[in-house]
Amino acid sequence: MKKTNLKTKLLASVACISFGLTGFANAGAHSEDVYGPFPVTLKGYSGDCTNTVSYSGQVARHVQHDSLKHLSTKGDYSEMNSYYSGSDKNKQIWAPASKDGFPIKQTLLNDISSGKNLSGKTYKGTITSWPNNMTGPEVIDFWMSKAESNPKDVSVGLNYQQLLSKFIMGAVFYNQAIDNYLDEKMEADTKPNDKPYKDGACYTGKEHSWDEAFGYWGAAAHSLLLSAEQNYNVAKKKDLASADHNGDGVVDLKSEYVFAHAYYASSFDKGGKTTYLEDITRAFLDGRKLITSANGEKLSDAQRSELMGYVSIISENWEKVIAESVFKYAGSTYKSLVALEDVSNADLAKEFDKYMKYWGELKGFSMALQVGKDNIGETGTKLNRMVGFGPMLLDETQIVGIDVNGNYVMDKVYSMNDAKLHMLKIQKLMIDQFGVEARGNDMLSDMADLASKIGTSESAEND
Amino acid sequence: MEFFFDIFQNTIDQFTNPKKRVFILYLLLSIFIATLWLIFNKKKSLLQSIKFIFNPKVFFSKSAKSDYKVFFINQVIMLLISPHLLTQITIATALYFFFFEINFIDMGLFASSPKYIIISLFTLTHFIVDDFSKYIVHRWMHNWPFLWALHKVHHSATNLTPMTVFRTHPLEGLVFTLRSAFAQGVTISTFVYLFGGGVDLYTILGANLFVFLFNVFGSNLRHSHIGIRYWRWLEYILISPAQHHLHHSIAKEHYNKNYGAALAIWDWLFGSLHHSEDTDSLTLGLGTKDDQKKHSLKELYLTPFSESYKFLKRYFLKLFFFRKTKKNKSEIYFKKSPQ
């Protein structure tokens, strides 16, 4: 018995030492590849601040989004809205919440940042992918009010949880980062680098604008030290060792967790065909190092032009991550449409539930794709027509509009066969327009595989 | 630098990739078959056979040397233009969408067929469609003057070697690439639409089973000086090397015969079949007085452009302005023209 104890203690000690060493190694090694800390460069600053990296407001909004997503299935409008529009109460973090083997440091929103909301940061332009010329916040509010009575409305085929989540990620995080912080705020005379972001701040205008965009991206500060698989598992709350960079035994949502599109990027990258997460996060890090190297002076033209090179990498790859998601869920929706053709009555409800989920994700991501910096023009129109306002139901009707009372108008526009074809055409559109490469659920890959097996058609040979 | 590396790699690939005609194994097997033919049919000794096969007068002839040059130059040209060409995937996808739109039978109608049937059917269909399209396009190359102006480059060879397969004008290469893309696109889209995701290809060393067999059984001898003949009945089904040699002959009775690549069935069906003869005394080329002058790079690359252009111009004027034009000198070469 004593012997066993000794052996157990020995093993435990070895494990502790290894764990400690790993933690130490994580904490200390490759700090060049970690987003922050960055020193104060602001001229004339005399406060106590030593690290200028600050994006807790963005993390708070990620948490508000995750919690809203969690609550959207419960159907309580006022609760949902308190996470969307903000609340003076210090609300609970519903998601991401601790689970066995994955303790999270913060439990209340104010543990991260107080007074934040999503509504004020939602894209205010007209959302052409949804009926009745609504603005971004109006679409969200409409969905939340609909979700109150029926979070998954089988009669029209809408899964509001998916719609809300995927659209908010675009209309808030993607739009704010790409169309605001990395756009207007990177102009030479806006938020200059020789002035504080706001009075009393220890960070410069450019430093903080860049950090805010990084916060919306959603990667962990140490994401570059992890593989795509590890990043993915952090977002799935399955890998504490990878998440806990400072080795304090808990996951700090402010810097150690992977949110939103960064998570989706990791999900594509782990397939090995793409490196979106690494490319975008690296561009953010290199851009931040460049701004820091200006040492509190206004950025020169050369520096700004280099910085805009990083902005291009970020914008193009971020857009591709969303396009990959559209591609993937068009594939899932197609599969569901095929499955629904032969489904037994016993499995119908389950299969239809999956169909609503996939279509909701497809719709949400396709709407998100249209709220970036650039108007995607005809591609958006094609996408909206092919995705529709609602999934095709089994009687071949679908939502075609919303009446003045906010009720959905249903009609038959095209056939089930056309609906399937649309999903394939959406996948092709994403390849042609955005050059997606990960191509999850590729419904046209059979043909590409066969073609590659046969070999190239290029031939300057005379048989 | 990367470009030169790609050229190098593509060139090596021609000899190391079993999907290619001049894959080293196919060349070795052709030598083996040729040796057997010469020993058993022509009653030559092994040494005589080897000497005959590796006849330097053939492989170092003016004609063969120009084959080698064209091979290298075309590697470069095709590397430059191939990324801009229409691919089989583009055609297959467009057709697949078209089948959807017209509701062409039910999608996946035969998807539940046994897998071995689907794969066998696809492997065979791909081979047959590809071979048939080769026949059709080859016939066009001879029958349409502006295409013949390009195809003449191939027929200007006065000695045949396995490398003559590459003696092709780049514009003709474009036509062939389009043909191959179209043949593949049609087969792939139709099969995937009707049979779903189970469609596959039976391959040996990565090459279509039938293409592999075609190559293993001496496809390289089509362009060689070894006139292997098949039994008469077999020459209705498969084109023998000697039958293809006749296709290159300048004799009038051999004009517009034996267009087929692997299968002779098409020639038989459409009246262009000619059984093999003893090919030892055949004269190959275009049959002009100055055939030996047709091996310069200018003749092989530039002349076809101007000749083809003249014919196209004449069509254009005839079609839109009803104008008759004088026949030009280049038509002298148009001997293998329409019957």
PDB file of C-alpha atoms in Angstrom, chain A residues 327 334-335 424 427 431 439 441-454, chain B residues 88-89 92-93 96 107-108 111 115 122 184 187-189 191-201:
ATOM      1  CA  PHE A 327     -19.867  27.281 -49.095  1.00  0.00           C
ATOM      2  CA  TYR A 334     -28.097  20.547 -50.251  1.00  0.00           C
ATOM      3  CA  LYS A 335     -27.503  17.271 -48.404  1.00  0.00           C
ATOM      4  CA  LEU A 424     -24.658  23.977 -55.969  1.00  0.00           C
ATOM      5  CA  GLN A 427     -20.827  26.774 -53.957  1.00  0.00           C
ATOM      6  CA  ILE A 431     -15.215  29.459 -55.645  1.00  0.00           C
ATOM      7  CA  ARG A 439     -14.482  23.770 -49.390  1.00  0.00           C
ATOM      8  CA  ASN A 441     -19.179  19.721 -47.828  1.00  0.00           C
ATOM      9  CA  ASP A 442     -18.150  20.218 -51.439  1.00  0.00           C
ATOM     10  CA  MET A 443     -21.032  18.910 -53.527  1.00  0.00           C
ATOM     11  CA  LEU A 444     -19.155  19.302 -56.789  1.00  0.00           C
ATOM     12  CA  SER A 445     -15.976  17.611 -55.644  1.00  0.00           C
ATOM     13  CA  ASP A 446     -16.948  14.277 -57.195  1.00  0.00           C
ATOM     14  CA  MET A 447     -16.484  15.797 -60.602  1.00  0.00           C
ATOM     15  CA  ALA A 448     -13.218  17.492 -59.691  1.00  0.00           C
ATOM     16  CA  ASP A 449     -11.906  14.244 -58.189  1.00  0.00           C
ATOM     17  CA  LEU A 450     -12.785  12.302 -61.322  1.00  0.00           C
ATOM     18  CA  ALA A 451     -11.212  14.922 -63.532  1.00  0.00           C
ATOM     19  CA  SER A 452      -8.004  14.831 -61.563  1.00  0.00           C
ATOM     20  CA  LYS A 453      -7.988  11.040 -61.698  1.00  0.00           C
ATOM     21  CA  ILE A 454      -8.358  11.063 -65.457  1.00  0.00           C
TER      22      ILE A 454
ATOM     23  CA  GLN B  88     -12.976  19.878 -68.109  1.00  0.00           C
ATOM     24  CA  ILE B  89     -14.274  20.951 -64.665  1.00  0.00           C
ATOM     25  CA  ALA B  92     -18.635  19.421 -66.478  1.00  0.00           C
ATOM     26  CA  THR B  93     -20.041  21.903 -63.948  1.00  0.00           C
ATOM     27  CA  TYR B  96     -24.266  19.357 -64.590  1.00  0.00           C
ATOM     28  CA  MET B 107     -30.764  12.985 -60.622  1.00  0.00           C
ATOM     29  CA  GLY B 108     -29.071   9.886 -59.207  1.00  0.00           C
ATOM     30  CA  ALA B 111     -27.141   5.618 -58.094  1.00  0.00           C
ATOM     31  CA  LYS B 115     -20.475  -0.142 -57.684  1.00  0.00           C
ATOM     32  CA  PHE B 122     -17.585   4.918 -66.541  1.00  0.00           C
ATOM     33  CA  GLN B 184     -14.205  14.555 -70.198  1.00  0.00           C
ATOM     34  CA  THR B 187     -18.749  12.008 -69.532  1.00  0.00           C
ATOM     35  CA  ILE B 188     -18.064  13.202 -66.006  1.00  0.00           C
ATOM     36  CA  SER B 189     -21.161  15.397 -65.708  1.00  0.00           C
ATOM     37  CA  PHE B 191     -22.191  10.032 -64.963  1.00  0.00           C
ATOM     38  CA  VAL B 192     -22.133  12.056 -61.751  1.00  0.00           C
ATOM     39  CA  TYR B 193     -25.648  13.312 -62.491  1.00  0.00           C
ATOM     40  CA  LEU B 194     -27.043   9.846 -63.150  1.00  0.00           C
ATOM     41  CA  PHE B 195     -24.932   7.695 -60.851  1.00  0.00           C
ATOM     42  CA  GLY B 196     -24.157  10.091 -57.975  1.00  0.00           C
ATOM     43  CA  GLY B 197     -21.025   9.995 -55.867  1.00  0.00           C
ATOM     44  CA  GLY B 198     -20.121   6.356 -56.587  1.00  0.00           C
ATOM     45  CA  VAL B 199     -18.573   7.108 -59.979  1.00  0.00           C
ATOM     46  CA  ASP B 200     -14.946   6.136 -60.186  1.00  0.00           C
ATOM     47  CA  LEU B 201     -12.346   4.988 -62.671  1.00  0.00           C
TER      48      LEU B 201
END
